[in-house]
Tab-separated table of C-alpha atoms in Angstrom:
chain	number	residue	atom	x	y	z
A	28	GLU	CA	52.071	-40.892	-37.127
A	29	VAL	CA	49.722	-40.225	-40.050
A	30	LYS	CA	46.896	-41.950	-38.206
A	31	SER	CA	47.675	-39.893	-35.125
A	32	GLU	CA	47.663	-36.669	-37.188
A	33	MET	CA	44.353	-37.641	-38.828
A	34	LEU	CA	42.870	-38.467	-35.447
A	35	ALA	CA	44.095	-35.134	-34.062
A	36	GLN	CA	42.628	-33.318	-37.082
A	37	SER	CA	39.341	-35.196	-36.617
A	38	LEU	CA	39.249	-34.206	-32.936
A	39	ARG	CA	40.023	-30.584	-33.832
A	40	ASP	CA	37.169	-30.632	-36.371
A	41	GLU	CA	34.839	-32.155	-33.811
A	42	VAL	CA	35.800	-29.514	-31.223
A	43	LYS	CA	35.264	-26.766	-33.818
A	44	SER	CA	31.859	-28.253	-34.681
A	45	GLU	CA	30.907	-28.439	-31.016
A	46	MET	CA	32.039	-24.849	-30.416
A	47	LEU	CA	30.139	-23.706	-33.505
A	48	ALA	CA	27.026	-25.572	-32.318
A	49	GLN	CA	27.273	-23.925	-28.878
A	50	SER	CA	27.810	-20.536	-30.503
A	51	LEU	CA	24.739	-21.040	-32.701
A	52	GLN	CA	22.673	-22.135	-29.702
A	53	ALA	CA	23.743	-19.024	-27.786
A	54	GLU	CA	22.890	-16.859	-30.818
A	55	VAL	CA	19.449	-18.488	-31.133
A	56	LYS	CA	18.793	-17.965	-27.421
A	57	SER	CA	19.911	-14.355	-27.723
A	58	GLU	CA	17.622	-13.785	-30.724
A	59	MET	CA	14.685	-15.412	-28.941
A	60	LEU	CA	15.307	-13.238	-25.897
A	61	ALA	CA	15.460	-10.135	-28.109
A	62	LEU	CA	12.138	-11.084	-29.746
A	63	SER	CA	10.581	-11.703	-26.357
A	64	LEU	CA	11.802	-8.331	-25.083
A	65	ARG	CA	10.466	-6.574	-28.206
A	66	ASP	CA	7.066	-8.198	-27.667
A	67	GLU	CA	7.113	-7.165	-24.025
A	68	VAL	CA	7.993	-3.573	-24.949
A	69	LYS	CA	5.186	-3.514	-27.529
A	70	SER	CA	2.747	-4.818	-24.912
A	71	GLU	CA	3.964	-2.254	-22.411
A	72	MET	CA	3.580	0.541	-24.959
A	73	LEU	CA	0.100	-0.698	-25.871
A	74	ALA	CA	-1.039	-0.939	-22.232
A	75	PRO	CA	-1.481	2.848	-21.647
A	76	SER	CA	-3.433	3.113	-24.879
A	77	LEU	CA	-5.740	0.294	-23.805
A	78	GLN	CA	-6.136	1.825	-20.355
A	79	ALA	CA	-7.108	5.155	-21.927
A	80	GLU	CA	-9.585	3.366	-24.177
A	81	VAL	CA	-11.123	1.548	-21.200
A	82	LYS	CA	-11.383	4.827	-19.266
A	83	SER	CA	-13.042	6.493	-22.263
A	84	GLU	CA	-15.542	3.641	-22.588
A	85	MET	CA	-16.297	3.771	-18.854
A	86	LEU	CA	-16.831	7.526	-19.066
A	87	ALA	CA	-19.078	7.116	-22.095
A	88	GLN	CA	-21.135	4.477	-20.251
A	89	SER	CA	-21.371	6.743	-17.223
A	90	LEU	CA	-22.603	9.599	-19.412
A	91	ARG	CA	-25.140	7.313	-21.108
A	92	ASP	CA	-26.417	6.236	-17.674
A	93	GLU	CA	-26.616	9.872	-16.568
A	94	VAL	CA	-28.593	10.825	-19.689
A	95	LYS	CA	-30.993	7.907	-19.109
A	96	SER	CA	-31.470	9.010	-15.487
A	97	GLU	CA	-32.117	12.601	-16.555
A	98	MET	CA	-34.594	11.484	-19.204
A	99	LEU	CA	-36.376	9.323	-16.636
A	100	ALA	CA	-36.507	12.239	-14.184
A	101	LEU	CA	-37.971	14.503	-16.880
A	102	SER	CA	-40.523	11.850	-17.763
A	103	LEU	CA	-41.529	11.479	-14.109
A	104	ARG	CA	-41.808	15.258	-13.688
A	105	ASP	CA	-44.048	15.419	-16.770
A	106	GLU	CA	-46.154	12.575	-15.371
A	107	VAL	CA	-46.499	14.377	-12.020
A	108	LYS	CA	-47.465	17.614	-13.797
A	109	SER	CA	-50.068	15.740	-15.839
A	110	GLU	CA	-51.460	14.090	-12.718
A	111	MET	CA	-51.598	17.452	-10.910
A	112	LEU	CA	-53.349	19.043	-13.888
A	113	ALA	CA	-55.834	16.162	-14.033
A	114	GLN	CA	-56.524	16.527	-10.295
A	115	SER	CA	-56.965	20.281	-10.718
A	116	LEU	CA	-59.442	19.707	-13.555
A	117	ARG	CA	-61.339	17.133	-11.471
A	118	ASP	CA	-61.506	19.632	-8.586
A	119	GLU	CA	-62.710	22.342	-10.968
A	120	VAL	CA	-65.403	20.059	-12.367
A	121	LYS	CA	-66.528	19.161	-8.826
A	122	SER	CA	-66.643	22.854	-7.909
A	123	GLU	CA	-68.637	23.637	-11.037
A	124	MET	CA	-71.046	20.784	-10.349
A	125	LEU	CA	-71.413	21.942	-6.726
A	126	ALA	CA	-72.029	25.503	-7.897
A	127	GLN	CA	-74.694	24.299	-10.328
A	128	SER	CA	-76.229	22.149	-7.623
A	129	LEU	CA	-76.303	25.128	-5.249
A	130	GLN	CA	-77.811	27.343	-7.942
A	131	ALA	CA	-80.501	24.744	-8.592
A	132	GLU	CA	-81.163	24.494	-4.853
A	133	VAL	CA	-81.386	28.280	-4.549
A	134	LYS	CA	-83.749	28.407	-7.530
A	135	SER	CA	-85.855	25.660	-5.970
A	136	GLU	CA	-85.891	27.497	-2.629
A	137	MET	CA	-86.805	30.771	-4.331
A	138	LEU	CA	-89.514	29.010	-6.317
A	139	ALA	CA	-90.829	27.386	-3.143
A	140	GLN	CA	-90.886	30.753	-1.372
A	141	SER	CA	-92.673	32.420	-4.238
A	142	LEU	CA	-95.400	29.767	-4.150
């Protein structure tokens, strides 16, 4: 009877240990799930912030590209103006040279007529 009681007590202790082990496992799983959910919530909360940052960077890059394009356009306009001015000066020089040539020809003709 004593052996039977000791065996029963041993079985009860073993059952309690097993139940405690299962309870601890469930608690650990629950805690791990809670940590996982907290991480997921943090990620979800961070996502809009990152999206806004990406949008801001994309907008900044777009503005930088626009400024570069505008600067290039201004540079090309200045180059065209310079080329037009140079052509105008070349035309003016040609006209002046032609005028001088004509004056010299007229003078020669007048000199020839006076002789």
